[in-house]
Amino acid sequence: MGSGIFSIGVSAVQNAQLGLMTTEHNISNVNTPGYNRQRIIQASNPGVLTGSGFVGQGAHVSTIERMYSSFISNQVNRAQTNVSELESYSVELGQINNMLADVNAGLSPAMKDFFTGVQKVASDPASVASRQSMVSSAQAMVARYQSLELRLGQQYEGVNNQIQGYVTPINSYSQQIANLNQSIIAAESSISQPPNDLYDQRDQLVSDLNKLVKITTTSNTDGTINVFIGNGQQLVTRTQVSKMAAMASSEDTSRITVGLSSAAGVQELSESIVTGGSLGGLLGFRSQFLDRTANELGRV
């Protein structure tokens, strides 16, 4: 009986020690990005059968659980990818707005000055000064058109460069997620317990990747996840990664778009399916606004 009381007391101390260590771990990681608070889950030890019935043998810590909600995490990721997309779109759109709507350097002032000159010549065709003024305003308007066309071309080039720049971190995050998938497989197979810190690190990488491009994830029974973009194109499959590549568009070689690598080579992705995040905002801005602006300027 004495040894039973002693063992129950020891189990209680051990549980309390694990609880204190878990609390210390929580405090130490209060400023760690992506960290989720952890707690111990206790369970009763099997009782010992005696003539008087089953005698309890104390408790043990069955697992250490992280306080994580997949529903909330998915909601946050969806909101974040939309915010990143709109921010990217807004920055690029602001450049065109400032360029075309500027009261001094925009297109409207140059056109207004030109038609003012035309009206003066129509009112007094014999006036040399009026005719010279109209010619000068026409030259200024032509120069303004050329300047705007040049700046739109520079913005196209800037979009191309940014697309190429986003591909590198996307591939880096994808590879790190695949590496953590491998580490999680090894950890869970050895102790049959969830490696909470590895899960947190992977979730943070998923969040960071989601800021660059909209992704969806699915879970596997071995603790790994798969990552998809677009309409289900695989970016990460357990420990395998399909690298994203920046490439010239098949429709217009002056435009840089994105594709996914495979055994057959690099498959170009339609810009309409690459949505969300900074990359999606950039592609959306180019196809929905920059192209239209350039075409309308050309028609004028």
mmCIF file of C-alpha atoms in Angstrom:
data_model
loop_
_atom_site.group_PDB
_atom_site.id
_atom_site.type_symbol
_atom_site.label_atom_id
_atom_site.label_comp_id
_atom_site.label_asym_id
_atom_site.label_seq_id
_atom_site.Cartn_x
_atom_site.Cartn_y
_atom_site.Cartn_z
ATOM 1 C CA MET A 1 0.000 0.000 0.000
ATOM 2 C CA GLY A 2 2.852 2.362 0.875
ATOM 3 C CA SER A 3 4.540 1.836 -2.475
ATOM 4 C CA GLY A 4 1.214 2.487 -4.226
ATOM 5 C CA ILE A 5 0.760 5.795 -2.441
ATOM 6 C CA PHE A 6 4.368 6.700 -3.268
ATOM 7 C CA SER A 7 3.964 5.895 -6.994
ATOM 8 C CA ILE A 8 0.749 7.913 -7.213
ATOM 9 C CA GLY A 9 2.522 10.865 -5.611
ATOM 10 C CA VAL A 10 5.424 10.516 -8.039
ATOM 11 C CA SER A 11 3.037 10.468 -11.013
ATOM 12 C CA ALA A 12 1.394 13.668 -9.764
ATOM 13 C CA VAL A 13 4.773 15.378 -9.430
ATOM 14 C CA GLN A 14 5.782 14.234 -12.913
ATOM 15 C CA ASN A 15 2.533 15.587 -14.365
ATOM 16 C CA ALA A 16 3.043 18.899 -12.594
ATOM 17 C CA GLN A 17 6.619 19.057 -13.878
ATOM 18 C CA LEU A 18 5.472 18.537 -17.469
ATOM 19 C CA GLY A 19 2.820 21.194 -16.953
ATOM 20 C CA LEU A 20 5.432 23.673 -15.683
ATOM 21 C CA MET A 21 7.769 22.881 -18.577
ATOM 22 C CA THR A 22 4.941 23.387 -21.068
ATOM 23 C CA THR A 23 4.052 26.725 -19.458
ATOM 24 C CA GLU A 24 7.698 27.808 -19.579
ATOM 25 C CA HIS A 25 7.764 26.845 -23.261
ATOM 26 C CA ASN A 26 4.661 28.965 -23.879
ATOM 27 C CA ILE A 27 6.183 31.972 -22.134
ATOM 28 C CA SER A 28 9.483 31.612 -23.982
ATOM 29 C CA ASN A 29 7.708 31.601 -27.352
ATOM 30 C CA VAL A 30 5.241 34.400 -26.698
ATOM 31 C CA ASN A 31 6.888 36.479 -29.465
ATOM 32 C CA THR A 32 7.605 33.593 -31.844
ATOM 33 C CA PRO A 33 5.728 34.094 -35.161
ATOM 34 C CA GLY A 34 3.123 31.388 -35.721
ATOM 35 C CA TYR A 35 3.492 29.806 -32.281
ATOM 36 C CA ASN A 36 0.343 28.270 -30.772
ATOM 37 C CA ARG A 37 -0.014 27.876 -27.010
ATOM 38 C CA GLN A 38 0.320 24.295 -25.726
ATOM 39 C CA ARG A 39 -1.221 22.444 -22.811
ATOM 40 C CA ILE A 40 -0.903 19.016 -21.227
ATOM 41 C CA ILE A 41 -3.730 16.491 -21.481
ATOM 42 C CA GLN A 42 -3.947 14.184 -18.471
ATOM 43 C CA ALA A 43 -5.515 10.749 -18.295
ATOM 44 C CA SER A 44 -6.110 8.331 -15.437
ATOM 45 C CA ASN A 45 -3.742 5.383 -15.019
ATOM 46 C CA PRO A 46 -5.359 1.919 -15.162
ATOM 47 C CA GLY A 47 -6.510 0.758 -11.731
ATOM 48 C CA VAL A 48 -5.242 -2.335 -9.933
ATOM 49 C CA LEU A 49 -7.835 -4.989 -9.148
ATOM 50 C CA THR A 50 -8.041 -5.921 -5.479
ATOM 51 C CA GLY A 51 -10.563 -7.768 -3.361
ATOM 52 C CA SER A 52 -12.170 -4.414 -2.681
ATOM 53 C CA GLY A 53 -12.377 -3.420 -6.340
ATOM 54 C CA PHE A 54 -10.110 -1.404 -8.635
ATOM 55 C CA VAL A 55 -7.683 0.872 -6.823
ATOM 56 C CA GLY A 56 -6.617 3.965 -8.761
ATOM 57 C CA GLN A 57 -2.976 4.473 -9.670
ATOM 58 C CA GLY A 58 -2.911 8.188 -10.255
ATOM 59 C CA ALA A 59 -2.655 9.966 -13.599
ATOM 60 C CA HIS A 60 -0.290 10.474 -16.505
ATOM 61 C CA VAL A 61 0.123 13.001 -19.305
ATOM 62 C CA SER A 62 -1.274 11.341 -22.413
ATOM 63 C CA THR A 63 -0.130 14.069 -24.790
ATOM 64 C CA ILE A 64 0.818 17.720 -25.129
ATOM 65 C CA GLU A 65 -1.755 19.496 -27.239
ATOM 66 C CA ARG A 66 -1.458 22.794 -29.086
ATOM 67 C CA MET A 67 -4.349 25.232 -28.883
ATOM 68 C CA TYR A 68 -5.025 25.402 -32.592
ATOM 69 C CA SER A 69 -8.184 25.899 -34.645
ATOM 70 C CA SER A 70 -7.946 24.918 -38.297
ATOM 71 C CA PHE A 71 -11.175 26.830 -39.004
ATOM 72 C CA ILE A 72 -9.826 30.100 -37.599
ATOM 73 C CA SER A 73 -6.472 29.570 -39.293
ATOM 74 C CA ASN A 74 -8.151 29.033 -42.672
ATOM 75 C CA GLN A 75 -10.283 32.145 -42.189
ATOM 76 C CA VAL A 76 -7.220 34.238 -41.377
ATOM 77 C CA ASN A 77 -5.313 32.866 -44.374
ATOM 78 C CA ARG A 78 -8.196 33.639 -46.734
ATOM 79 C CA ALA A 79 -8.423 37.181 -45.411
ATOM 80 C CA GLN A 80 -4.649 37.670 -45.598
ATOM 81 C CA THR A 81 -4.356 36.505 -49.203
ATOM 82 C CA ASN A 82 -7.139 38.935 -50.184
ATOM 83 C CA VAL A 83 -5.427 41.797 -48.349
ATOM 84 C CA SER A 84 -2.078 41.070 -50.012
ATOM 85 C CA GLU A 85 -3.756 40.909 -53.418
ATOM 86 C CA LEU A 86 -5.528 44.232 -52.943
ATOM 87 C CA GLU A 87 -2.393 45.910 -51.603
ATOM 88 C CA SER A 88 -0.373 44.808 -54.633
ATOM 89 C CA TYR A 89 -3.160 45.916 -56.974
ATOM 90 C CA SER A 90 -3.530 49.262 -55.209
ATOM 91 C CA VAL A 91 0.183 50.117 -55.335
ATOM 92 C CA GLU A 92 0.367 49.538 -59.086
ATOM 93 C CA LEU A 93 -2.962 51.230 -59.753
ATOM 94 C CA GLY A 94 -1.848 54.266 -57.774
ATOM 95 C CA GLN A 95 1.099 54.751 -60.130
ATOM 96 C CA ILE A 96 -1.172 54.948 -63.188
ATOM 97 C CA ASN A 97 -3.649 57.172 -61.379
ATOM 98 C CA ASN A 98 -0.912 59.592 -60.381
ATOM 99 C CA MET A 99 0.473 59.558 -63.900
ATOM 100 C CA LEU A 100 -2.754 60.150 -65.857
ATOM 101 C CA ALA A 101 -4.722 62.249 -63.387
ATOM 102 C CA ASP A 102 -1.942 64.676 -62.412
ATOM 103 C CA VAL A 103 -3.200 68.245 -62.871
ATOM 104 C CA ASN A 104 0.100 69.340 -64.339
ATOM 105 C CA ALA A 105 1.761 66.273 -65.903
ATOM 106 C CA GLY A 106 -1.335 64.265 -66.860
ATOM 107 C CA LEU A 107 -2.959 63.932 -70.258
ATOM 108 C CA SER A 108 -5.939 66.204 -69.671
ATOM 109 C CA PRO A 109 -3.950 69.474 -69.295
ATOM 110 C CA ALA A 110 -2.079 68.855 -72.563
ATOM 111 C CA MET A 111 -5.301 68.105 -74.450
ATOM 112 C CA LYS A 112 -6.995 71.143 -72.931
ATOM 113 C CA ASP A 113 -4.142 73.436 -74.014
ATOM 114 C CA PHE A 114 -4.255 71.997 -77.538
ATOM 115 C CA PHE A 115 -7.984 72.526 -78.019
ATOM 116 C CA THR A 116 -7.697 76.009 -76.527
ATOM 117 C CA GLY A 117 -5.131 76.759 -79.253
ATOM 118 C CA VAL A 118 -7.460 75.326 -81.908
ATOM 119 C CA GLN A 119 -10.278 77.581 -80.730
ATOM 120 C CA LYS A 120 -8.010 80.634 -80.907
ATOM 121 C CA VAL A 121 -7.000 79.838 -84.489
ATOM 122 C CA ALA A 122 -10.639 79.240 -85.430
ATOM 123 C CA SER A 123 -11.536 82.625 -83.953
ATOM 124 C CA ASP A 124 -8.651 84.457 -85.669
ATOM 125 C CA PRO A 125 -7.127 82.374 -88.493
ATOM 126 C CA ALA A 126 -4.903 85.226 -89.641
ATOM 127 C CA SER A 127 -3.128 85.560 -86.289
ATOM 128 C CA VAL A 128 0.409 84.223 -86.556
ATOM 129 C CA ALA A 129 0.689 84.132 -82.756
ATOM 130 C CA SER A 130 -2.456 82.000 -82.458
ATOM 131 C CA ARG A 131 -1.243 79.576 -85.100
ATOM 132 C CA GLN A 132 2.173 79.302 -83.466
ATOM 133 C CA SER A 133 0.539 78.745 -80.082
ATOM 134 C CA MET A 134 -1.578 75.902 -81.520
ATOM 135 C CA VAL A 135 1.479 74.262 -83.077
ATOM 136 C CA SER A 136 3.373 74.508 -79.771
ATOM 137 C CA SER A 137 0.465 73.013 -77.809
ATOM 138 C CA ALA A 138 0.159 70.218 -80.393
ATOM 139 C CA GLN A 139 3.842 69.413 -80.032
ATOM 140 C CA ALA A 140 3.483 69.449 -76.240
ATOM 141 C CA MET A 141 0.501 67.079 -76.423
ATOM 142 C CA VAL A 142 2.379 64.685 -78.716
ATOM 143 C CA ALA A 143 5.343 64.740 -76.344
ATOM 144 C CA ARG A 144 2.970 64.013 -73.431
ATOM 145 C CA TYR A 145 1.539 60.992 -75.268
ATOM 146 C CA GLN A 146 5.027 59.702 -75.941
ATOM 147 C CA SER A 147 6.010 60.237 -72.310
ATOM 148 C CA LEU A 148 2.942 58.383 -71.038
ATOM 149 C CA GLU A 149 3.546 55.507 -73.439
ATOM 150 C CA LEU A 150 7.140 55.270 -72.236
ATOM 151 C CA ARG A 151 6.065 55.219 -68.591
ATOM 152 C CA LEU A 152 3.444 52.541 -69.259
ATOM 153 C CA GLY A 153 6.154 50.478 -70.931
ATOM 154 C CA GLN A 154 8.318 50.925 -67.853
ATOM 155 C CA GLN A 155 5.433 49.753 -65.672
ATOM 156 C CA TYR A 156 5.030 46.635 -67.822
ATOM 157 C CA GLU A 157 8.745 45.984 -67.293
ATOM 158 C CA GLY A 158 8.338 46.564 -63.561
ATOM 159 C CA VAL A 159 5.498 44.031 -63.393
ATOM 160 C CA ASN A 160 7.664 41.480 -65.228
ATOM 161 C CA ASN A 161 10.510 41.998 -62.765
ATOM 162 C CA GLN A 162 8.221 41.671 -59.752
ATOM 163 C CA ILE A 163 6.714 38.431 -61.068
ATOM 164 C CA GLN A 164 10.207 36.989 -61.419
ATOM 165 C CA GLY A 165 11.015 38.219 -57.921
ATOM 166 C CA TYR A 166 8.005 36.466 -56.353
ATOM 167 C CA VAL A 167 8.879 33.075 -57.843
ATOM 168 C CA THR A 168 12.003 32.667 -55.676
ATOM 169 C CA PRO A 169 10.322 33.029 -52.233
ATOM 170 C CA ILE A 170 7.353 30.917 -53.365
ATOM 171 C CA ASN A 171 9.720 28.070 -54.249
ATOM 172 C CA SER A 172 11.636 28.582 -51.008
ATOM 173 C CA TYR A 173 8.491 28.366 -48.848
ATOM 174 C CA SER A 174 7.308 25.299 -50.795
ATOM 175 C CA GLN A 175 10.610 23.507 -50.245
ATOM 176 C CA GLN A 176 10.627 24.346 -46.542
ATOM 177 C CA ILE A 177 7.073 23.000 -46.174
ATOM 178 C CA ALA A 178 8.127 19.754 -47.885
ATOM 179 C CA ASN A 179 11.167 19.504 -45.590
ATOM 180 C CA LEU A 180 8.969 19.966 -42.517
ATOM 181 C CA ASN A 181 6.602 17.309 -43.860
ATOM 182 C CA GLN A 182 9.570 14.936 -43.902
ATOM 183 C CA SER A 183 10.566 15.910 -40.351
ATOM 184 C CA ILE A 184 6.998 15.411 -39.134
ATOM 185 C CA ILE A 185 6.855 11.921 -40.668
ATOM 186 C CA ALA A 186 10.085 10.991 -38.870
ATOM 187 C CA ALA A 187 8.975 12.499 -35.534
ATOM 188 C CA GLU A 188 5.513 10.917 -35.464
ATOM 189 C CA SER A 189 6.755 7.484 -36.533
ATOM 190 C CA SER A 190 9.317 7.422 -33.717
ATOM 191 C CA ILE A 191 7.168 8.513 -30.757
ATOM 192 C CA SER A 192 3.556 8.462 -32.043
ATOM 193 C CA GLN A 193 3.046 11.944 -30.606
ATOM 194 C CA PRO A 194 2.370 15.202 -32.488
ATOM 195 C CA PRO A 195 5.495 17.369 -32.938
ATOM 196 C CA ASN A 196 3.664 20.597 -32.094
ATOM 197 C CA ASP A 197 6.526 22.983 -32.778
ATOM 198 C CA LEU A 198 7.067 21.505 -36.241
ATOM 199 C CA TYR A 199 3.359 21.938 -36.953
ATOM 200 C CA ASP A 200 3.572 25.582 -35.901
ATOM 201 C CA GLN A 201 6.586 26.201 -38.118
ATOM 202 C CA ARG A 202 4.818 24.626 -41.076
ATOM 203 C CA ASP A 203 1.614 26.594 -40.490
ATOM 204 C CA GLN A 204 3.637 29.813 -40.397
ATOM 205 C CA LEU A 205 5.240 28.921 -43.739
ATOM 206 C CA VAL A 206 1.788 28.203 -45.187
ATOM 207 C CA SER A 207 0.662 31.630 -43.967
ATOM 208 C CA ASP A 208 3.709 33.327 -45.482
ATOM 209 C CA LEU A 209 3.231 31.501 -48.789
ATOM 210 C CA ASN A 210 -0.443 32.442 -48.778
ATOM 211 C CA LYS A 211 0.539 36.127 -48.711
ATOM 212 C CA LEU A 212 2.321 35.673 -52.038
ATOM 213 C CA VAL A 213 -0.272 33.520 -53.824
ATOM 214 C CA LYS A 214 -3.603 31.994 -52.854
ATOM 215 C CA ILE A 215 -3.211 28.343 -51.868
ATOM 216 C CA THR A 216 -5.322 25.520 -50.509
ATOM 217 C CA THR A 217 -4.131 22.619 -48.378
ATOM 218 C CA THR A 218 -5.217 19.068 -47.633
ATOM 219 C CA SER A 219 -4.030 16.806 -44.811
ATOM 220 C CA ASN A 220 -2.669 13.273 -45.040
ATOM 221 C CA THR A 221 -2.910 10.524 -42.438
ATOM 222 C CA ASP A 222 0.832 10.657 -41.737
ATOM 223 C CA GLY A 223 0.630 14.276 -40.565
ATOM 224 C CA THR A 224 1.859 15.783 -43.825
ATOM 225 C CA ILE A 225 -0.036 18.274 -45.968
ATOM 226 C CA ASN A 226 -0.407 18.924 -49.676
ATOM 227 C CA VAL A 227 -0.403 22.448 -51.087
ATOM 228 C CA PHE A 228 -2.298 23.485 -54.226
ATOM 229 C CA ILE A 229 -2.640 26.667 -56.254
ATOM 230 C CA GLY A 230 -5.104 27.684 -58.951
ATOM 231 C CA ASN A 231 -7.606 24.973 -59.829
ATOM 232 C CA GLY A 232 -5.767 22.242 -57.976
ATOM 233 C CA GLN A 233 -2.277 22.420 -59.463
ATOM 234 C CA GLN A 234 0.046 20.692 -57.003
ATOM 235 C CA LEU A 235 2.774 22.799 -55.446
ATOM 236 C CA VAL A 236 3.691 20.427 -52.581
ATOM 237 C CA THR A 237 2.744 16.760 -52.356
ATOM 238 C CA ARG A 238 3.942 15.413 -49.007
ATOM 239 C CA THR A 239 7.728 15.667 -49.485
ATOM 240 C CA GLN A 240 7.732 16.448 -53.219
ATOM 241 C CA VAL A 241 7.784 19.984 -54.652
ATOM 242 C CA SER A 242 6.743 21.283 -58.057
ATOM 243 C CA LYS A 243 8.879 24.350 -58.632
ATOM 244 C CA MET A 244 7.258 27.501 -59.941
ATOM 245 C CA ALA A 245 9.042 29.204 -62.819
ATOM 246 C CA ALA A 246 8.851 32.647 -64.414
ATOM 247 C CA MET A 247 8.544 32.321 -68.174
ATOM 248 C CA ALA A 248 7.625 34.262 -71.306
ATOM 249 C CA SER A 249 3.923 34.012 -72.120
ATOM 250 C CA SER A 250 3.057 31.846 -75.105
ATOM 251 C CA GLU A 251 0.641 34.575 -76.272
ATOM 252 C CA ASP A 252 3.064 37.486 -75.910
ATOM 253 C CA THR A 253 6.756 36.859 -75.314
ATOM 254 C CA SER A 254 7.191 40.355 -73.857
ATOM 255 C CA ARG A 255 5.004 39.354 -70.901
ATOM 256 C CA ILE A 256 6.405 37.291 -68.044
ATOM 257 C CA THR A 257 3.978 34.799 -66.568
ATOM 258 C CA VAL A 258 4.345 31.738 -64.322
ATOM 259 C CA GLY A 259 4.393 27.991 -64.804
ATOM 260 C CA LEU A 260 4.925 24.809 -62.802
ATOM 261 C CA SER A 261 7.727 22.372 -63.430
ATOM 262 C CA SER A 262 7.024 18.698 -64.051
ATOM 263 C CA ALA A 263 8.738 15.686 -65.582
ATOM 264 C CA ALA A 264 7.586 16.899 -68.994
ATOM 265 C CA GLY A 265 8.988 20.397 -68.488
ATOM 266 C CA VAL A 266 7.410 23.665 -67.380
ATOM 267 C CA GLN A 267 3.652 23.956 -67.828
ATOM 268 C CA GLU A 268 2.420 27.521 -68.282
ATOM 269 C CA LEU A 269 -0.439 28.489 -65.968
ATOM 270 C CA SER A 270 -3.306 30.640 -67.140
ATOM 271 C CA GLU A 271 -3.121 34.027 -65.437
ATOM 272 C CA SER A 272 -6.825 33.808 -64.603
ATOM 273 C CA ILE A 273 -6.286 30.881 -62.196
ATOM 274 C CA VAL A 274 -3.303 32.366 -60.343
ATOM 275 C CA THR A 275 -5.194 34.538 -57.892
ATOM 276 C CA GLY A 276 -4.754 35.955 -54.411
ATOM 277 C CA GLY A 277 -1.648 37.214 -52.681
ATOM 278 C CA SER A 278 0.834 39.720 -54.050
ATOM 279 C CA LEU A 279 1.453 37.675 -57.203
ATOM 280 C CA GLY A 280 -2.250 37.313 -57.971
ATOM 281 C CA GLY A 281 -2.784 41.046 -57.421
ATOM 282 C CA LEU A 282 0.046 41.852 -59.814
ATOM 283 C CA LEU A 283 -1.245 39.553 -62.564
ATOM 284 C CA GLY A 284 -4.783 40.836 -62.053
ATOM 285 C CA PHE A 285 -3.679 44.461 -62.271
ATOM 286 C CA ARG A 286 -1.837 43.857 -65.534
ATOM 287 C CA SER A 287 -4.661 41.990 -67.271
ATOM 288 C CA GLN A 288 -7.565 43.980 -65.861
ATOM 289 C CA PHE A 289 -6.216 47.521 -65.808
ATOM 290 C CA LEU A 290 -2.752 48.052 -67.305
ATOM 291 C CA ASP A 291 -3.649 46.371 -70.614
ATOM 292 C CA ARG A 292 -6.890 48.337 -70.856
ATOM 293 C CA THR A 293 -5.153 51.622 -70.059
ATOM 294 C CA ALA A 294 -2.457 51.031 -72.680
ATOM 295 C CA ASN A 295 -5.065 50.079 -75.298
ATOM 296 C CA GLU A 296 -7.254 53.102 -74.592
ATOM 297 C CA LEU A 297 -4.260 55.436 -74.706
ATOM 298 C CA GLY A 298 -3.286 53.883 -78.040
ATOM 299 C CA ARG A 299 -6.807 54.362 -79.452
ATOM 300 C CA VAL A 300 -6.847 58.024 -78.416
#
